[in-house]
Amino acid sequence: DSFFAISGNSDFIKVVISTVGTAICSMLYIFGLMLVAFSIVSVFRFFKNKFYGMNKTLVQMLIIIFATFLGNYIVFCFGYPFTCTMNFRYIVPCLFLPIMALSADMKDKPEICLETNGESCVQEKESRLYRTYSALVKFAICGFCMCGVLVYVLLALMPY
């Protein structure tokens, strides 16, 4: 309330903050959907590339944790539909496997091309595609983090 009292024209500022807040919340949602899509792609690539040489027991343990917690979360949501199921702590253990897959997918890949006869190199094209994918993932992560911070700052400014 003190911020709006100092600024004088509080109705105009409330409308501006509300409008900007709505736009930032929409961007936060879009960045979140992008991260979900990239995580799904990375998990499939993670399995396709046989865990990128990681410890198989560790990965199997994470898969079991992921399946167990996600299954329990879904059962809880349908079993208690009027109880708040949006609590973040219930879904955090499900993030370990996608985060590990995304980070393994984001490692620097070497650009090796064995063809030297002037034809287009298949591995170079894959490398360009990988660089584009990597840039989009990094953009989504930065955008999600910045929008999340801005949402909380704007919530702190609102008097209600």
XYZ file of N, CA and C in Angstrom:
480
model
N 0.809 -1.197 0.000
C 0.000 0.000 0.000
C 0.854 1.263 0.000
N 1.989 1.212 0.672
C 2.833 2.400 0.752
C 3.377 2.778 -0.612
N 3.675 1.813 -1.476
C 4.163 2.119 -2.822
C 3.117 2.898 -3.599
N 1.854 2.476 -3.501
C 0.791 3.165 -4.227
C 0.470 4.514 -3.604
N 0.616 4.637 -2.298
C 0.373 5.917 -1.636
C 1.424 6.942 -2.043
N 2.662 6.534 -2.177
C 3.739 7.444 -2.574
C 3.579 7.867 -4.026
N 3.145 6.953 -4.887
C 3.084 7.244 -6.314
C 1.968 8.201 -6.694
N 0.988 8.372 -5.884
C -0.059 9.342 -6.176
C -1.218 8.739 -6.932
N -1.086 8.532 -8.218
C -2.151 8.015 -9.059
C -2.169 6.495 -8.971
N -2.726 5.972 -7.912
C -2.631 4.539 -7.647
C -3.506 3.701 -8.577
N -4.656 4.222 -9.042
C -5.516 3.424 -9.914
C -4.832 3.125 -11.241
N -4.185 4.134 -11.809
C -3.480 3.932 -13.073
C -2.351 2.929 -12.915
N -1.588 3.037 -11.840
C -0.463 2.131 -11.610
C -0.966 0.716 -11.343
N -2.087 0.583 -10.639
C -2.653 -0.755 -10.415
C -3.028 -1.417 -11.733
N -3.616 -0.644 -12.647
C -3.995 -1.188 -13.949
C -2.753 -1.584 -14.744
N -1.718 -0.737 -14.725
C -0.492 -1.046 -15.455
C 0.163 -2.311 -14.894
N 0.278 -2.381 -13.578
C 0.909 -3.555 -12.965
C 0.075 -4.796 -13.232
N -1.240 -4.678 -13.191
C -2.103 -5.821 -13.462
C -1.948 -6.287 -14.912
N -1.885 -5.354 -15.850
C -1.738 -5.703 -17.265
C -0.378 -6.329 -17.541
N 0.673 -5.708 -17.007
C 2.018 -6.247 -17.187
C 2.124 -7.611 -16.509
N 1.517 -7.724 -15.334
C 1.537 -9.001 -14.625
C 0.855 -10.108 -15.398
N -0.254 -9.788 -16.048
C -0.956 -10.781 -16.861
C -0.095 -11.221 -18.037
N 0.571 -10.270 -18.678
C 1.447 -10.605 -19.808
C 2.619 -11.469 -19.347
N 3.211 -11.130 -18.216
C 4.352 -11.898 -17.724
C 3.914 -13.297 -17.295
N 2.738 -13.406 -16.680
C 2.224 -14.737 -16.304
C 1.975 -15.585 -17.552
N 1.479 -14.972 -18.617
C 1.264 -15.708 -19.870
C 2.592 -16.170 -20.453
N 3.609 -15.296 -20.406
C 4.929 -15.683 -20.901
C 5.525 -16.800 -20.047
N 5.315 -16.723 -18.741
C 5.795 -17.764 -17.838
C 5.154 -19.106 -18.194
N 3.880 -19.096 -18.497
C 3.171 -20.306 -18.889
C 3.729 -20.870 -20.200
N 3.965 -19.997 -21.172
C 4.503 -20.431 -22.471
C 5.904 -21.010 -22.305
N 6.761 -20.327 -21.525
C 8.101 -20.855 -21.283
C 8.039 -22.190 -20.555
N 7.102 -22.344 -19.647
C 6.930 -23.613 -18.949
C 6.534 -24.732 -19.897
N 5.623 -24.443 -20.820
C 5.235 -25.448 -21.819
C 6.410 -25.811 -22.727
N 7.230 -24.799 -23.080
C 8.421 -25.079 -23.891
C 9.372 -26.010 -23.143
N 9.577 -25.748 -21.850
C 10.472 -26.596 -21.065
C 9.940 -28.014 -20.929
N 8.636 -28.155 -20.798
C 8.038 -29.497 -20.744
C 8.285 -30.235 -22.062
N 8.075 -29.553 -23.173
C 8.295 -30.182 -24.481
C 9.762 -30.568 -24.657
N 10.677 -29.675 -24.305
C 12.102 -29.979 -24.428
C 12.501 -31.118 -23.502
N 11.907 -31.178 -22.314
C 12.224 -32.262 -21.379
C 11.748 -33.606 -21.913
N 10.577 -33.630 -22.512
C 10.064 -34.879 -23.090
C 10.970 -35.354 -24.221
N 11.375 -34.426 -25.087
C 12.289 -34.778 -26.175
C 13.610 -35.298 -25.605
N 14.123 -34.639 -24.586
C 15.400 -35.053 -23.995
C 15.308 -36.417 -23.327
N 14.183 -36.709 -22.685
C 14.021 -38.021 -22.057
C 14.004 -39.120 -23.131
N 13.317 -38.888 -24.237
C 13.324 -39.875 -25.312
C 14.724 -40.056 -25.894
N 15.447 -38.941 -26.083
C 16.829 -39.037 -26.581
C 17.724 -39.727 -25.560
N 17.439 -39.508 -24.294
C 18.214 -40.111 -23.216
C 18.097 -41.636 -23.279
N 16.885 -42.134 -23.490
C 16.684 -43.573 -23.611
C 17.233 -44.112 -24.928
N 17.062 -43.341 -25.988
C 17.552 -43.771 -27.305
C 19.073 -43.907 -27.303
N 19.767 -43.006 -26.639
C 21.232 -43.025 -26.604
C 21.778 -43.842 -25.442
N 20.954 -44.708 -24.877
C 21.347 -45.621 -23.792
C 22.002 -44.884 -22.636
N 21.346 -43.842 -22.172
C 21.696 -43.098 -20.956
C 23.025 -42.350 -21.068
N 23.523 -42.141 -22.279
C 24.771 -41.391 -22.508
C 25.930 -41.938 -21.668
N 25.971 -43.228 -21.463
C 27.062 -43.850 -20.729
C 27.008 -43.661 -19.222
N 25.876 -43.229 -18.701
C 25.750 -43.034 -17.252
C 25.542 -44.376 -16.553
N 25.685 -44.352 -15.259
C 25.509 -45.542 -14.445
C 24.078 -46.060 -14.617
N 23.956 -47.279 -15.129
C 22.639 -47.833 -15.447
C 21.786 -48.028 -14.199
N 22.407 -48.398 -13.091
C 21.657 -48.594 -11.847
C 21.054 -47.288 -11.349
N 21.818 -46.217 -11.434
C 21.323 -44.900 -11.027
C 20.131 -44.479 -11.882
N 20.250 -44.672 -13.177
C 19.165 -44.290 -14.079
C 17.922 -45.139 -13.813
N 18.094 -46.434 -13.589
C 16.950 -47.293 -13.291
C 16.286 -46.879 -11.978
N 17.094 -46.498 -11.000
C 16.535 -46.021 -9.735
C 15.704 -44.754 -9.954
N 16.219 -43.835 -10.783
C 15.474 -42.608 -11.062
C 14.182 -42.891 -11.827
N 14.223 -43.864 -12.710
C 13.007 -44.232 -13.448
C 11.960 -44.785 -12.484
N 12.380 -45.611 -11.548
C 11.445 -46.167 -10.555
C 10.879 -45.053 -9.671
N 11.737 -44.137 -9.228
C 11.269 -43.001 -8.410
C 10.271 -42.166 -9.205
N 10.612 -41.882 -10.462
C 9.739 -41.082 -11.321
C 8.374 -41.741 -11.470
N 8.370 -43.017 -11.823
C 7.105 -43.722 -12.043
C 6.287 -43.820 -10.756
N 6.955 -44.091 -9.640
C 6.259 -44.228 -8.363
C 5.619 -42.915 -7.934
N 6.387 -41.836 -7.945
C 5.854 -40.557 -7.491
C 4.802 -40.002 -8.442
N 5.020 -40.141 -9.746
C 4.019 -39.646 -10.687
C 2.732 -40.455 -10.570
N 2.856 -41.776 -10.431
C 1.660 -42.613 -10.246
C 0.909 -42.269 -8.978
N 1.642 -42.104 -7.876
C 0.999 -41.723 -6.612
C 0.351 -40.346 -6.697
N 0.989 -39.436 -7.402
C 0.438 -38.089 -7.556
C -0.881 -38.135 -8.333
N -0.904 -38.916 -9.403
C -2.132 -39.028 -10.204
C -3.241 -39.698 -9.401
N -2.902 -40.760 -8.670
C -3.899 -41.437 -7.817
C -4.425 -40.464 -6.760
N -3.538 -39.676 -6.162
C -3.939 -38.689 -5.152
C -4.873 -37.642 -5.749
N -4.554 -37.174 -6.954
C -5.400 -36.151 -7.594
C -6.814 -36.661 -7.850
N -6.930 -37.906 -8.300
C -8.259 -38.451 -8.580
C -8.937 -38.977 -7.317
N -8.160 -39.407 -6.346
C -8.730 -39.919 -5.104
C -9.273 -38.820 -4.206
N -8.637 -37.665 -4.233
C -9.040 -36.518 -3.402
C -9.180 -35.286 -4.296
N -10.242 -35.230 -5.105
C -10.352 -34.145 -6.085
C -10.578 -32.759 -5.462
N -11.060 -32.697 -4.227
C -11.334 -31.397 -3.625
C -10.234 -30.953 -2.673
N -9.163 -31.711 -2.612
C -8.006 -31.349 -1.801
C -6.990 -30.671 -2.714
N -6.256 -29.732 -2.177
C -5.278 -29.002 -2.983
C -4.169 -29.947 -3.425
N -4.091 -30.190 -4.715
C -3.049 -31.055 -5.261
C -1.998 -30.244 -5.996
N -2.040 -28.931 -5.895
C -1.102 -28.089 -6.612
C 0.169 -27.835 -5.810
N 0.324 -28.498 -4.683
C 1.503 -28.280 -3.869
C 2.725 -28.822 -4.602
N 3.750 -27.995 -4.690
C 4.941 -28.290 -5.475
C 5.715 -29.484 -4.926
N 5.652 -29.703 -3.625
C 6.466 -30.754 -3.018
C 6.077 -32.145 -3.491
N 4.850 -32.316 -3.983
C 4.411 -33.640 -4.415
C 5.025 -34.039 -5.758
N 5.390 -33.087 -6.568
C 5.842 -33.388 -7.919
C 7.349 -33.207 -8.093
N 8.047 -32.638 -7.117
C 9.490 -32.396 -7.233
C 10.289 -33.665 -7.530
N 10.044 -34.796 -6.879
C 10.837 -35.991 -7.216
C 10.683 -36.439 -8.664
N 9.600 -36.037 -9.318
C 9.413 -36.391 -10.728
C 10.294 -35.550 -11.650
N 10.914 -34.514 -11.124
C 11.748 -33.654 -11.957
C 13.166 -34.180 -12.135
N 13.605 -35.107 -11.288
C 14.995 -35.556 -11.340
C 15.357 -36.191 -12.677
N 14.541 -37.107 -13.168
C 14.846 -37.792 -14.424
C 14.838 -36.830 -15.617
N 13.799 -35.992 -15.800
C 13.847 -35.056 -16.930
C 15.000 -34.060 -16.843
N 15.341 -33.617 -15.623
C 16.459 -32.679 -15.490
C 17.768 -33.363 -15.860
N 17.947 -34.592 -15.432
C 19.164 -35.316 -15.769
C 19.238 -35.565 -17.278
N 18.122 -35.908 -17.898
C 18.107 -36.137 -19.345
C 18.385 -34.844 -20.105
N 17.789 -33.745 -19.645
C 18.009 -32.462 -20.310
C 19.453 -32.014 -20.174
N 20.039 -32.196 -18.995
C 21.429 -31.781 -18.816
C 22.381 -32.677 -19.609
N 22.087 -33.977 -19.703
C 22.925 -34.862 -20.513
C 22.791 -34.527 -21.992
N 21.619 -34.097 -22.385
C 21.384 -33.723 -23.776
C 22.051 -32.399 -24.124
N 22.280 -31.549 -23.138
C 22.839 -30.217 -23.393
C 24.367 -30.185 -23.351
N 24.996 -31.321 -23.089
C 26.459 -31.350 -23.100
C 26.959 -30.973 -24.479
N 28.153 -30.403 -24.527
C 28.744 -30.027 -25.813
C 29.019 -31.264 -26.654
N 28.528 -31.233 -27.862
C 28.763 -32.328 -28.787
C 29.903 -31.929 -29.732
N 30.847 -32.826 -29.993
C 31.936 -32.481 -30.915
C 31.434 -32.419 -32.346
N 32.010 -31.523 -33.108
C 31.671 -31.417 -34.522
C 32.721 -32.192 -35.310
N 32.389 -33.392 -35.693
C 33.314 -34.240 -36.433
C 32.663 -34.562 -37.775
N 33.379 -34.294 -38.822
C 32.886 -34.591 -40.152
C 33.952 -35.402 -40.873
N 33.599 -36.602 -41.278
C 34.577 -37.473 -41.911
C 34.602 -37.306 -43.424
N 33.600 -36.643 -43.992
C 33.551 -36.462 -45.436
C 34.349 -35.219 -45.823
N 35.216 -35.359 -46.796
C 36.026 -34.213 -47.233
C 35.921 -33.986 -48.731
N 34.992 -34.630 -49.406
C 34.910 -34.524 -50.863
C 34.047 -33.356 -51.327
N 33.727 -32.430 -50.463
C 32.972 -31.241 -50.832
C 31.473 -31.387 -50.708
N 30.992 -32.590 -50.473
C 29.555 -32.763 -50.304
C 29.134 -32.263 -48.923
N 27.842 -32.047 -48.780
C 27.353 -31.576 -47.479
C 27.563 -32.662 -46.433
N 27.959 -32.242 -45.288
C 28.273 -33.168 -44.204
C 27.038 -33.361 -43.336
N 26.618 -34.598 -43.167
C 25.424 -34.897 -42.384
C 25.626 -34.509 -40.933
N 26.810 -34.775 -40.395
C 27.063 -34.465 -39.000
C 27.081 -32.963 -38.761
N 27.515 -32.170 -39.743
C 27.485 -30.712 -39.592
C 26.051 -30.218 -39.487
N 25.160 -30.796 -40.315
C 23.757 -30.394 -40.252
C 23.151 -30.753 -38.903
N 23.465 -31.944 -38.411
C 22.978 -32.321 -37.093
C 23.524 -31.377 -36.038
N 24.754 -30.943 -36.217
C 25.362 -30.039 -35.251
C 24.654 -28.683 -35.272
N 24.293 -28.201 -36.465
C 23.545 -26.939 -36.542
C 22.176 -27.091 -35.894
N 21.545 -28.210 -36.146
C 20.252 -28.478 -35.526
C 20.401 -28.552 -34.008
N 21.455 -29.209 -33.559
C 21.700 -29.287 -32.121
C 21.950 -27.901 -31.532
N 22.709 -27.073 -32.227
C 22.979 -25.722 -31.708
C 21.697 -24.905 -31.624
N 20.821 -25.049 -32.590
C 19.539 -24.346 -32.556
C 18.687 -24.850 -31.395
N 18.629 -26.157 -31.252
C 17.877 -26.769 -30.145
C 18.439 -26.310 -28.805
N 19.758 -26.323 -28.686
C 20.414 -25.908 -27.445
C 20.116 -24.446 -27.126
N 20.154 -23.596 -28.152
C 19.860 -22.174 -27.940
C 18.407 -21.985 -27.498
N 17.485 -22.729 -28.079
C 16.073 -22.618 -27.692
C 15.852 -23.093 -26.254
N 16.528 -24.163 -25.867
C 16.399 -24.656 -24.489
C 16.937 -23.621 -23.514
N 18.101 -23.070 -23.814
C 18.694 -22.062 -22.929
C 17.817 -20.807 -22.865
N 17.235 -20.417 -24.001
C 16.326 -19.278 -24.027
C 15.092 -19.547 -23.161
N 14.540 -20.751 -23.262
C 13.357 -21.104 -22.466
C 13.684 -21.122 -20.973
N 14.854 -21.636 -20.615
C 15.244 -21.680 -19.204
C 15.423 -20.266 -18.660
N 16.143 -19.416 -19.399
C 16.348 -18.026 -18.944
C 15.027 -17.269 -18.879
N 14.185 -17.442 -19.902
C 12.898 -16.760 -19.909
C 12.005 -17.199 -18.761
N 11.990 -18.491 -18.475
C 11.184 -19.006 -17.376
C 11.663 -18.433 -16.046
N 12.977 -18.411 -15.845
C 13.521 -17.888 -14.587
C 13.230 -16.395 -14.429
N 13.452 -15.611 -15.496
C 13.219 -14.165 -15.404
C 11.744 -13.845 -15.206
N 10.867 -14.543 -15.926
C 9.434 -14.299 -15.755
C 8.975 -14.709 -14.362
N 9.524 -15.783 -13.823
C 9.178 -16.198 -12.465
C 9.552 -15.148 -11.438
N 10.739 -14.579 -11.573
C 11.167 -13.517 -10.651
C 10.272 -12.294 -10.806
N 9.977 -11.902 -12.040
C 9.130 -10.722 -12.266
C 7.716 -10.916 -11.725
N 7.189 -12.115 -11.840
C 5.847 -12.380 -11.292
C 5.843 -12.160 -9.784
N 6.858 -12.667 -9.097
C 6.907 -12.497 -7.635
C 7.162 -11.049 -7.244
N 7.941 -10.318 -8.033
C 8.149 -8.889 -7.747
C 6.839 -8.136 -7.922
N 6.112 -8.414 -8.992
C 4.830 -7.735 -9.205
C 3.803 -8.128 -8.145
N 3.837 -9.371 -7.703
C 2.934 -9.766 -6.621
C 3.260 -9.023 -5.327
N 4.523 -8.765 -5.103
C 4.920 -8.020 -3.914
C 4.465 -6.567 -3.990
N 4.352 -6.027 -5.202
C 3.934 -4.633 -5.360
C 2.423 -4.444 -5.213
N 1.660 -5.493 -5.470
C 0.201 -5.350 -5.419
C -0.273 -5.213 -3.971
N -1.226 -4.311 -3.717
C -1.686 -4.099 -2.359
C -2.680 -5.140 -1.872
N -3.184 -5.961 -2.731
C -4.184 -6.960 -2.334
C -3.742 -8.338 -2.660
